Amino acid sequence: MNTETVLVDIIASTGTIRERVTLSDERRSFTIGRSVTADVVLDDPHAAALHAEVAIAADGQTTVRDLGSTNGVMVAGKRHHDRVALPAGSSAFGIGRTHIRVRTQHEALLPEQPDRHVIASVLQHAGPIAAGTAAVCLAQSLYSDWFGAPRDLAANAVMSIGVSAAVAAVWTAAWGLLTRIMLGEWHWLRHAAIFLGAVALYNGINAVLDFATFVLSLSPWTGQHTWLALLALGMGLYFHLINASSLPTRRAAMIATAVFAVLGGAGWWLDTRDTNRNVNLVKSQFRIYPSSWRLAGPESVDSYFRRAPALRAATDRRRDAVLKSDREDDSP
Amino acid sequence: MSVMRWLTAAMLAWCLSSPNAVHAQAQQSPTAVVPAASENARTVLARVQPAVIQVKGFFGANSAQAFHGTGFAVRAGGIFVTNYHVVAERVQYPDKYRLEYRTPDGATGPIEVLAVDVRHDLAIIRAKGFAPQPLVFDRTPPPKGARAYAVGYPLDVGLTITEGVSNGQVEDSFEPRIHYSGAINAGMSGGPAMNASGEVIGANVSAYLFQQLVSFLVPVAHIADLAAHVTDAVPETSALQQSVVTQMRAHSSDLLDALKPPFVTQVSAGYALPGKIAPFVNCNAAGAPVSEDPVQMVRISCSAKAGIYVQQGLSSGDIKFEHYVLSTDKLDAWRFGGRLSALSQASGAFGQRRHVAPFACEHRVLALKGFDADLMTCTRGYRKLDGLYDFVIRISSLSGGAGRGFASHLDMYGLEFDAGMAFVRRYLEAMAYLPSEAKR
């Protein structure tokens, strides 16, 4: 930046810079208002034709003088109808409903922030990542088809890949469009990488958990698929948001967490309700692998049936809960 | 006697009277002689008609009936018998349903339920203000081929007699039934079935829908026993309901007593699995003789067919099991396991929320004879039938030998918990892997 230059940023209510005006500092002052005769022209109906004059002293001290407007000048939360010097370290003030920031060579800049956004940085290489995750998803899809040993593997594979590709394309296009609107860029490779990465992660963790459940002879976790899907959705949403908008990462994380919590909570509530109301629901999703992979040994028949009373107690608790619910429903 | 039964019966009747049927009749030779109605049927009907009533059920204060059946006099003083399933809703929901009778002459009056026998689907009722002469019983089991008649009010079209043949007691049936080759339709339930002399040999109880005149009667001996033990006092409804529970538990106990080991097993792909474990258990096995699928499957289905009608939408006291035996020479163990997983899921448990509570489940891996198996055990209790439970058991394994695996589905309804689990144990202990039989 030329040291003889002054920047005037007109800032939208969202915090983004709507317009930036570059002025030569030869005059060391300029006017702001709706009139075309003003040096900085605003489209704010709450501003006067010539609303205020800004003067910049040699030491960088900025002074704003109200030129007889109705609404005055807002500085540090107070309305002024006369001349006011901006507080030290501040260069912002308000006219009408517009925020204005004046930047000179005397502006105190914050130190450079270290970039801890590693994954976002990684997404600078979105092309190779999208290609890699697409290859992983393709492999998972082909493996899934092959695993099911259908009679016509080729037809099944083409169908499942086609459907998956269509879903990925629609999802990516939607986020690309949003990014185009918000930031003026498509970033479709980034969004494709995010979507495909989330899907690959979901499939991979599911497979690992299924296998671990079998190997360790554990009871199946009935909510596995649902919670993993929500986790993938939450993570994906976070990365989509920070790449599709200028949202701060903290706010994007809060939105993604909120979506995860709301959907998870609603899903948990519906699932609990269904579990308690659907008398035919039997949750028994478990995969069977070659038994030579089992690490935990089987239980003896004697041992299993010694614990039968525990199952009876659990069954009776469920019945008692239903009967209690009935009594509550019947009560006036 | 549910609405669904009515609808099904109505559909059947519509099919039989469809334009095609009429057309087929019109194409008969004009010289064909339609045999006249049996003179004996007229005689039998005239003899029993005064002692037969239509039993009608009403929901709340509605004057339009909710269901109906038939009854006949078995004792003096207005004591009649009908099927339990005709009066079941009244027994279970006495404040929702009421019963009335209607005589062939059009006289009507209220009905009281005096006793029930759910195991034989019988109920003793009293028709207030109507006390005809009871019908005469013939306790001698009717021989196969003997002429027989069934009387009732099918589909509410009026008192009807159908002519058929008794085929003796049903072979290998857990509860005794007489096989009657004659028409019994919805609404005839509880009506009398007679021999050629007009003596009662049983009560109409059921028929296979969409089959050819395969109908069933409750033998008269059970009617006589129940009628002999009934008192004139009208029991409290709660006592009748408790009687249903007690009888269901007795049925459960008798059923499991009849299924004591040693179990007959059937060997398939090296696995010995429970088969026809009692004379009354029917099994069939099927597979695809020619298949392009890399996995060959044999499905073995067995059923005790011991289910008892308890109330609308609830039959209980039954056991059935199915084995899906898989073998392959083409798939590796991973993919074979994937195929087996799809058959190991528990589904097909049907029940209504007003009858049963939700399931509680647990999953374990057990060491059985020669192989390990995944075992999923799910049980649920009944709301009103205290002490009775449904069991959904899934057993699956591919640890016997390479390319050999099975999934076994055991479903049991309305059994006591400990006795039911004891049966599950016997069922599991009857299973074995026999390497020498693996290639068969």
Short mmCIF file of N, CA and C in Angstrom, two decimals, chain B residues 252-361:
data_model
loop_
_atom_site.label_atom_id
_atom_site.label_comp_id
_atom_site.label_asym_id
_atom_site.label_seq_id
_atom_site.Cartn_x
_atom_site.Cartn_y
_atom_site.Cartn_z
N SER B 252 -49.45 -74.68 27.16
CA SER B 252 -48.00 -74.47 27.00
C SER B 252 -47.24 -75.63 27.63
N SER B 253 -47.65 -75.99 28.82
CA SER B 253 -46.96 -77.06 29.54
C SER B 253 -47.11 -78.39 28.81
N ASP B 254 -48.31 -78.69 28.37
CA ASP B 254 -48.54 -79.96 27.66
C ASP B 254 -47.79 -80.01 26.34
N LEU B 255 -47.75 -78.85 25.66
CA LEU B 255 -47.05 -78.81 24.37
C LEU B 255 -45.57 -79.11 24.56
N LEU B 256 -44.96 -78.47 25.57
CA LEU B 256 -43.52 -78.68 25.78
C LEU B 256 -43.24 -80.08 26.34
N ASP B 257 -44.19 -80.62 27.12
CA ASP B 257 -44.02 -82.00 27.60
C ASP B 257 -44.01 -82.98 26.43
N ALA B 258 -44.79 -82.63 25.42
CA ALA B 258 -44.87 -83.52 24.26
C ALA B 258 -43.65 -83.38 23.36
N LEU B 259 -42.79 -82.42 23.66
CA LEU B 259 -41.61 -82.18 22.83
C LEU B 259 -40.34 -82.48 23.61
N LYS B 260 -40.35 -83.55 24.35
CA LYS B 260 -39.18 -83.93 25.13
C LYS B 260 -38.19 -84.70 24.26
N PRO B 261 -36.90 -84.57 24.56
CA PRO B 261 -35.90 -85.29 23.77
C PRO B 261 -35.99 -86.80 24.05
N PRO B 262 -35.33 -87.62 23.25
CA PRO B 262 -34.38 -87.21 22.20
C PRO B 262 -35.11 -86.67 20.97
N PHE B 263 -34.55 -85.59 20.44
CA PHE B 263 -35.15 -84.97 19.27
C PHE B 263 -34.72 -85.72 18.01
N VAL B 264 -35.66 -85.86 17.13
CA VAL B 264 -35.32 -86.35 15.79
C VAL B 264 -34.61 -85.23 15.06
N THR B 265 -33.47 -85.53 14.47
CA THR B 265 -32.76 -84.49 13.73
C THR B 265 -32.69 -84.84 12.25
N GLN B 266 -32.48 -83.83 11.48
CA GLN B 266 -32.30 -84.01 10.04
C GLN B 266 -30.93 -83.48 9.69
N VAL B 267 -30.16 -84.27 8.94
CA VAL B 267 -28.81 -83.87 8.61
C VAL B 267 -28.80 -83.22 7.22
N SER B 268 -28.23 -82.04 7.17
CA SER B 268 -28.11 -81.35 5.88
C SER B 268 -26.79 -80.61 5.87
N ALA B 269 -26.00 -80.83 4.83
CA ALA B 269 -24.68 -80.20 4.67
C ALA B 269 -23.80 -80.41 5.91
N GLY B 270 -23.97 -81.55 6.55
CA GLY B 270 -23.14 -81.88 7.72
C GLY B 270 -23.72 -81.45 9.04
N TYR B 271 -24.74 -80.61 9.02
CA TYR B 271 -25.34 -80.13 10.27
C TYR B 271 -26.55 -81.00 10.61
N ALA B 272 -26.55 -81.53 11.83
CA ALA B 272 -27.73 -82.22 12.34
C ALA B 272 -28.59 -81.20 13.04
N LEU B 273 -29.81 -81.04 12.56
CA LEU B 273 -30.69 -79.99 13.08
C LEU B 273 -32.04 -80.60 13.46
N PRO B 274 -32.70 -80.05 14.47
CA PRO B 274 -34.00 -80.59 14.87
C PRO B 274 -34.96 -80.68 13.68
N GLY B 275 -35.65 -81.82 13.60
CA GLY B 275 -36.59 -82.03 12.49
C GLY B 275 -37.98 -82.30 13.02
N LYS B 276 -38.53 -83.42 12.65
CA LYS B 276 -39.90 -83.76 13.11
C LYS B 276 -39.78 -84.28 14.54
N ILE B 277 -39.78 -83.38 15.47
CA ILE B 277 -39.45 -83.71 16.85
C ILE B 277 -40.64 -84.28 17.62
N ALA B 278 -41.79 -84.35 16.99
CA ALA B 278 -42.96 -84.99 17.60
C ALA B 278 -43.89 -85.38 16.46
N PRO B 279 -44.75 -86.37 16.70
CA PRO B 279 -45.64 -86.80 15.60
C PRO B 279 -46.49 -85.67 15.04
N PHE B 280 -46.87 -84.74 15.91
CA PHE B 280 -47.77 -83.67 15.44
C PHE B 280 -47.01 -82.50 14.80
N VAL B 281 -45.68 -82.57 14.79
CA VAL B 281 -44.89 -81.51 14.13
C VAL B 281 -44.75 -81.85 12.65
N ASN B 282 -45.21 -80.96 11.83
CA ASN B 282 -45.12 -81.17 10.38
C ASN B 282 -43.88 -80.47 9.84
N CYS B 283 -43.11 -81.17 9.04
CA CYS B 283 -41.91 -80.58 8.44
C CYS B 283 -41.94 -80.76 6.94
N ASN B 284 -41.38 -79.83 6.25
CA ASN B 284 -41.12 -80.03 4.83
C ASN B 284 -39.80 -79.35 4.48
N ALA B 285 -39.16 -79.89 3.48
CA ALA B 285 -37.86 -79.37 3.07
C ALA B 285 -37.88 -79.11 1.57
N ALA B 286 -37.24 -78.03 1.17
CA ALA B 286 -37.24 -77.70 -0.26
C ALA B 286 -35.94 -76.99 -0.61
N GLY B 287 -35.56 -77.13 -1.85
CA GLY B 287 -34.38 -76.44 -2.36
C GLY B 287 -34.53 -76.29 -3.85
N ALA B 288 -33.64 -75.54 -4.46
CA ALA B 288 -33.71 -75.34 -5.91
C ALA B 288 -32.89 -76.44 -6.58
N PRO B 289 -33.53 -77.30 -7.39
CA PRO B 289 -32.78 -78.39 -8.04
C PRO B 289 -31.73 -77.87 -9.02
N VAL B 290 -32.04 -76.77 -9.67
CA VAL B 290 -31.10 -76.18 -10.62
C VAL B 290 -30.99 -74.69 -10.28
N SER B 291 -29.78 -74.22 -10.05
CA SER B 291 -29.63 -72.82 -9.69
C SER B 291 -28.30 -72.29 -10.18
N GLU B 292 -28.33 -71.06 -10.66
CA GLU B 292 -27.09 -70.41 -11.09
C GLU B 292 -26.38 -69.75 -9.91
N ASP B 293 -27.08 -69.72 -8.78
CA ASP B 293 -26.52 -69.05 -7.62
C ASP B 293 -25.33 -69.84 -7.08
N PRO B 294 -24.26 -69.16 -6.71
CA PRO B 294 -23.10 -69.90 -6.18
C PRO B 294 -23.36 -70.53 -4.83
N VAL B 295 -24.44 -70.14 -4.17
CA VAL B 295 -24.78 -70.73 -2.87
C VAL B 295 -26.05 -71.56 -3.01
N GLN B 296 -25.95 -72.80 -2.60
CA GLN B 296 -27.13 -73.67 -2.62
C GLN B 296 -27.80 -73.63 -1.26
N MET B 297 -29.11 -73.57 -1.27
CA MET B 297 -29.83 -73.47 0.01
C MET B 297 -30.93 -74.52 0.09
N VAL B 298 -30.98 -75.17 1.24
CA VAL B 298 -32.09 -76.07 1.55
C VAL B 298 -32.85 -75.43 2.71
N ARG B 299 -34.14 -75.32 2.55
CA ARG B 299 -34.97 -74.73 3.60
C ARG B 299 -35.84 -75.82 4.22
N ILE B 300 -35.70 -75.99 5.51
CA ILE B 300 -36.47 -77.00 6.24
C ILE B 300 -37.41 -76.25 7.18
N SER B 301 -38.71 -76.44 6.99
CA SER B 301 -39.70 -75.73 7.80
C SER B 301 -40.51 -76.72 8.62
N CYS B 302 -40.65 -76.45 9.89
CA CYS B 302 -41.43 -77.33 10.77
C CYS B 302 -42.39 -76.49 11.60
N SER B 303 -43.55 -77.04 11.87
CA SER B 303 -44.52 -76.32 12.68
C SER B 303 -45.33 -77.33 13.50
N ALA B 304 -45.55 -76.96 14.77
CA ALA B 304 -46.37 -77.82 15.63
C ALA B 304 -47.85 -77.63 15.33
N LYS B 305 -48.20 -76.56 14.68
CA LYS B 305 -49.59 -76.22 14.37
C LYS B 305 -50.48 -76.40 15.61
N ALA B 306 -49.98 -75.89 16.72
CA ALA B 306 -50.71 -76.06 17.98
C ALA B 306 -51.32 -74.74 18.45
N GLY B 307 -51.31 -73.74 17.59
CA GLY B 307 -51.78 -72.42 17.98
C GLY B 307 -53.23 -72.40 18.41
N ILE B 308 -53.51 -71.57 19.38
CA ILE B 308 -54.87 -71.46 19.93
C ILE B 308 -55.35 -70.03 19.75
N TYR B 309 -56.60 -69.90 19.34
CA TYR B 309 -57.19 -68.57 19.22
C TYR B 309 -57.48 -68.04 20.62
N VAL B 310 -56.90 -66.89 20.92
CA VAL B 310 -57.13 -66.28 22.24
C VAL B 310 -58.10 -65.12 22.12
N GLN B 311 -57.84 -64.25 21.19
CA GLN B 311 -58.78 -63.18 20.89
C GLN B 311 -58.41 -62.61 19.53
N GLN B 312 -59.19 -61.65 19.09
CA GLN B 312 -58.98 -61.13 17.73
C GLN B 312 -57.53 -60.67 17.56
N GLY B 313 -56.88 -61.21 16.55
CA GLY B 313 -55.50 -60.83 16.26
C GLY B 313 -54.47 -61.51 17.13
N LEU B 314 -54.88 -62.46 17.94
CA LEU B 314 -53.92 -63.13 18.82
C LEU B 314 -54.19 -64.64 18.85
N SER B 315 -53.29 -65.37 18.22
CA SER B 315 -53.24 -66.82 18.37
C SER B 315 -51.93 -67.12 19.08
N SER B 316 -51.96 -68.08 19.96
CA SER B 316 -50.76 -68.31 20.76
C SER B 316 -50.64 -69.80 21.09
N GLY B 317 -49.54 -70.12 21.82
CA GLY B 317 -49.32 -71.51 22.21
C GLY B 317 -48.83 -72.35 21.06
N ASP B 318 -47.87 -71.83 20.32
CA ASP B 318 -47.41 -72.56 19.13
C ASP B 318 -45.89 -72.51 19.03
N ILE B 319 -45.34 -73.45 18.28
CA ILE B 319 -43.90 -73.49 18.03
C ILE B 319 -43.69 -73.78 16.55
N LYS B 320 -42.78 -73.03 15.96
CA LYS B 320 -42.38 -73.35 14.59
C LYS B 320 -40.91 -73.03 14.43
N PHE B 321 -40.27 -73.73 13.55
CA PHE B 321 -38.85 -73.43 13.30
C PHE B 321 -38.51 -73.70 11.85
N GLU B 322 -37.51 -72.98 11.40
CA GLU B 322 -37.04 -73.11 10.02
C GLU B 322 -35.52 -73.13 10.02
N HIS B 323 -34.95 -74.00 9.19
CA HIS B 323 -33.50 -74.02 9.02
C HIS B 323 -33.19 -73.64 7.58
N TYR B 324 -32.25 -72.74 7.42
CA TYR B 324 -31.74 -72.40 6.08
C TYR B 324 -30.32 -72.92 6.03
N VAL B 325 -30.14 -74.03 5.35
CA VAL B 325 -28.82 -74.67 5.28
C VAL B 325 -28.16 -74.28 3.97
N LEU B 326 -26.99 -73.66 4.09
CA LEU B 326 -26.30 -73.14 2.91
C LEU B 326 -25.04 -73.95 2.64
N SER B 327 -24.73 -74.12 1.39
CA SER B 327 -23.46 -74.76 1.03
C SER B 327 -22.96 -74.11 -0.25
N THR B 328 -21.66 -74.06 -0.38
CA THR B 328 -21.07 -73.50 -1.58
C THR B 328 -19.71 -74.13 -1.84
N ASP B 329 -19.41 -74.28 -3.10
CA ASP B 329 -18.08 -74.71 -3.50
C ASP B 329 -17.39 -73.59 -4.27
N LYS B 330 -18.09 -72.46 -4.40
CA LYS B 330 -17.58 -71.39 -5.25
C LYS B 330 -17.19 -70.14 -4.48
N LEU B 331 -17.86 -69.88 -3.38
CA LEU B 331 -17.57 -68.64 -2.66
C LEU B 331 -16.54 -68.88 -1.55
N ASP B 332 -15.73 -67.86 -1.30
CA ASP B 332 -14.81 -67.89 -0.17
C ASP B 332 -15.61 -67.68 1.12
N ALA B 333 -14.95 -67.92 2.25
CA ALA B 333 -15.64 -67.87 3.54
C ALA B 333 -16.20 -66.48 3.85
N TRP B 334 -15.50 -65.43 3.39
CA TRP B 334 -15.97 -64.07 3.69
C TRP B 334 -17.31 -63.79 3.03
N ARG B 335 -17.35 -64.09 1.75
CA ARG B 335 -18.60 -63.80 1.03
C ARG B 335 -19.69 -64.77 1.45
N PHE B 336 -19.31 -65.99 1.74
CA PHE B 336 -20.30 -66.97 2.23
C PHE B 336 -20.90 -66.48 3.55
N GLY B 337 -20.04 -65.92 4.40
CA GLY B 337 -20.52 -65.36 5.66
C GLY B 337 -21.49 -64.21 5.44
N GLY B 338 -21.20 -63.41 4.41
CA GLY B 338 -22.10 -62.31 4.09
C GLY B 338 -23.48 -62.80 3.72
N ARG B 339 -23.51 -63.88 2.92
CA ARG B 339 -24.81 -64.46 2.54
C ARG B 339 -25.55 -64.97 3.77
N LEU B 340 -24.82 -65.61 4.64
CA LEU B 340 -25.45 -66.16 5.84
C LEU B 340 -25.97 -65.05 6.75
N SER B 341 -25.23 -63.93 6.79
CA SER B 341 -25.66 -62.81 7.64
C SER B 341 -27.07 -62.35 7.27
N ALA B 342 -27.33 -62.32 5.96
CA ALA B 342 -28.64 -61.83 5.51
C ALA B 342 -29.77 -62.74 5.99
N LEU B 343 -29.46 -64.01 6.23
CA LEU B 343 -30.50 -64.95 6.67
C LEU B 343 -30.58 -65.04 8.20
N SER B 344 -29.69 -64.34 8.88
CA SER B 344 -29.62 -64.48 10.34
C SER B 344 -30.40 -63.41 11.06
N GLN B 345 -30.97 -62.49 10.33
CA GLN B 345 -31.67 -61.38 10.99
C GLN B 345 -33.04 -61.86 11.45
N ALA B 346 -33.48 -61.30 12.56
CA ALA B 346 -34.78 -61.69 13.11
C ALA B 346 -35.86 -60.81 12.52
N SER B 347 -36.80 -61.43 11.88
CA SER B 347 -37.95 -60.69 11.37
C SER B 347 -39.12 -61.65 11.37
N GLY B 348 -40.26 -61.13 11.14
CA GLY B 348 -41.42 -61.99 11.03
C GLY B 348 -42.14 -62.22 12.35
N ALA B 349 -41.76 -61.47 13.39
CA ALA B 349 -42.50 -61.57 14.64
C ALA B 349 -43.72 -60.66 14.54
N PHE B 350 -44.88 -61.25 14.64
CA PHE B 350 -46.09 -60.46 14.48
C PHE B 350 -46.86 -60.43 15.80
N GLY B 351 -47.27 -59.29 16.18
CA GLY B 351 -48.06 -59.16 17.39
C GLY B 351 -48.64 -57.77 17.43
N GLN B 352 -49.64 -57.59 18.26
CA GLN B 352 -50.27 -56.28 18.38
C GLN B 352 -49.96 -55.70 19.75
N ARG B 353 -49.83 -54.39 19.78
CA ARG B 353 -49.45 -53.70 21.00
C ARG B 353 -50.47 -53.93 22.12
N ARG B 354 -51.71 -54.18 21.76
CA ARG B 354 -52.71 -54.39 22.82
C ARG B 354 -52.57 -55.77 23.45
N HIS B 355 -51.75 -56.64 22.83
CA HIS B 355 -51.61 -57.99 23.37
C HIS B 355 -50.26 -58.24 24.03
N VAL B 356 -49.20 -57.70 23.44
CA VAL B 356 -47.85 -58.05 23.91
C VAL B 356 -47.03 -56.78 24.16
N ALA B 357 -45.95 -56.97 24.92
CA ALA B 357 -45.00 -55.88 25.20
C ALA B 357 -43.83 -56.01 24.21
N PRO B 358 -42.96 -54.99 24.13
CA PRO B 358 -41.81 -55.08 23.21
C PRO B 358 -40.81 -56.16 23.65
N PHE B 359 -39.96 -56.51 22.70
CA PHE B 359 -38.96 -57.55 22.94
C PHE B 359 -37.77 -57.01 23.74
N ALA B 360 -37.17 -57.90 24.51
CA ALA B 360 -35.82 -57.67 25.06
C ALA B 360 -34.93 -58.73 24.42
N CYS B 361 -33.75 -58.31 24.00
CA CYS B 361 -32.88 -59.22 23.22
C CYS B 361 -31.48 -59.29 23.80
#
